[in-house]
mmCIF file of C-alpha atoms and ligand atoms in Angstrom:
data_model
loop_
_atom_site.group_PDB
_atom_site.id
_atom_site.type_symbol
_atom_site.label_atom_id
_atom_site.label_comp_id
_atom_site.label_asym_id
_atom_site.label_seq_id
_atom_site.Cartn_x
_atom_site.Cartn_y
_atom_site.Cartn_z
ATOM 1 C CA UNK A 3 0.000 0.000 0.000
ATOM 2 C CA UNK A 4 2.807 2.435 0.847
ATOM 3 C CA UNK A 5 4.477 1.759 -2.516
ATOM 4 C CA UNK A 6 1.225 2.421 -4.389
ATOM 5 C CA UNK A 7 0.788 5.706 -2.512
ATOM 6 C CA UNK A 8 4.407 6.634 -3.242
ATOM 7 C CA UNK A 9 3.881 5.829 -6.936
ATOM 8 C CA UNK A 10 0.835 8.122 -7.058
ATOM 9 C CA UNK A 11 2.688 10.937 -5.256
ATOM 10 C CA UNK A 12 5.418 10.441 -7.870
ATOM 11 C CA UNK A 13 2.799 11.153 -10.544
ATOM 12 C CA UNK A 14 1.845 14.374 -8.786
ATOM 13 C CA UNK A 15 5.460 15.542 -8.971
ATOM 14 C CA UNK A 16 6.609 13.890 -12.208
ATOM 15 C CA UNK A 17 3.487 13.768 -14.350
ATOM 16 C CA UNK A 18 1.735 10.831 -16.012
ATOM 17 C CA UNK A 19 4.764 9.024 -17.470
ATOM 18 C CA UNK A 20 5.984 5.653 -16.253
ATOM 19 C CA UNK A 21 9.506 4.225 -16.218
ATOM 20 C CA UNK A 22 10.809 0.837 -17.309
ATOM 21 C CA UNK A 23 12.134 0.018 -13.839
ATOM 22 C CA UNK A 24 11.521 0.998 -10.248
ATOM 23 C CA UNK A 25 8.574 2.369 -8.374
ATOM 24 C CA UNK A 26 7.292 4.387 -11.363
ATOM 25 C CA UNK A 27 6.721 1.304 -13.562
ATOM 26 C CA UNK A 28 3.157 1.022 -14.909
ATOM 27 C CA UNK A 29 2.892 -2.601 -13.755
ATOM 28 C CA UNK A 30 5.059 -4.131 -11.047
ATOM 29 C CA UNK A 31 6.437 -7.618 -11.609
ATOM 30 C CA UNK A 32 6.985 -10.427 -9.098
ATOM 31 C CA UNK A 33 10.607 -9.358 -8.578
ATOM 32 C CA UNK A 34 9.437 -5.832 -7.744
ATOM 33 C CA UNK A 35 7.230 -7.158 -4.937
ATOM 34 C CA UNK A 36 10.251 -9.057 -3.572
ATOM 35 C CA UNK A 37 12.240 -5.805 -3.788
ATOM 36 C CA UNK A 38 9.470 -4.004 -1.903
ATOM 37 C CA UNK A 39 9.751 -6.558 0.896
ATOM 38 C CA UNK A 40 13.494 -5.844 1.016
ATOM 39 C CA UNK A 41 12.927 -2.047 0.782
ATOM 40 C CA UNK A 42 14.890 -1.974 -2.508
ATOM 41 C CA UNK A 43 12.264 -0.525 -4.845
ATOM 42 C CA UNK A 44 12.555 3.198 -5.377
ATOM 43 C CA UNK A 45 12.826 6.043 -7.840
ATOM 44 C CA UNK A 46 15.588 6.174 -10.460
ATOM 45 C CA UNK A 47 18.211 8.949 -10.481
ATOM 46 C CA UNK A 48 16.382 11.062 -13.098
ATOM 47 C CA UNK A 49 13.113 10.817 -11.167
ATOM 48 C CA UNK A 50 14.830 11.814 -7.913
ATOM 49 C CA UNK A 51 16.485 14.809 -9.592
ATOM 50 C CA UNK A 52 13.185 15.904 -11.161
ATOM 51 C CA UNK A 53 11.371 15.642 -7.824
ATOM 52 C CA UNK A 54 14.093 17.655 -6.066
ATOM 53 C CA UNK A 55 13.808 20.346 -8.730
ATOM 54 C CA UNK A 56 10.006 20.308 -8.583
ATOM 55 C CA UNK A 57 10.118 20.643 -4.785
ATOM 56 C CA UNK A 58 12.632 23.489 -4.978
ATOM 57 C CA UNK A 59 10.956 25.456 -7.767
ATOM 58 C CA UNK A 60 7.337 24.352 -7.599
ATOM 59 C CA UNK A 61 7.608 23.518 -11.307
ATOM 60 C CA UNK A 62 6.152 20.052 -11.846
ATOM 61 C CA UNK A 63 7.823 18.005 -14.603
ATOM 62 C CA UNK A 64 10.748 20.397 -14.496
ATOM 63 C CA UNK A 65 13.491 18.124 -15.799
ATOM 64 C CA UNK A 66 11.624 15.173 -17.368
ATOM 65 C CA UNK A 67 10.279 17.153 -20.332
HETATM 66 ZN ZN1 ZN B 123 1.302 5.132 -12.580
#
């Protein structure tokens, strides 16, 4: 549940796009659920940078355009 909420908050900051890997994938696979149990599933470097910029400037989608 926490990962789903985090994914949706990611959409608020990053927009509607999904990534090929990590928490912003459109559909999580079995390995992703194992990674969630190990606390290994997260945002990729570009997503983290975009969220930092969005938080600092208030400009959503700032660096993923
Ligand atoms: Zn999504």
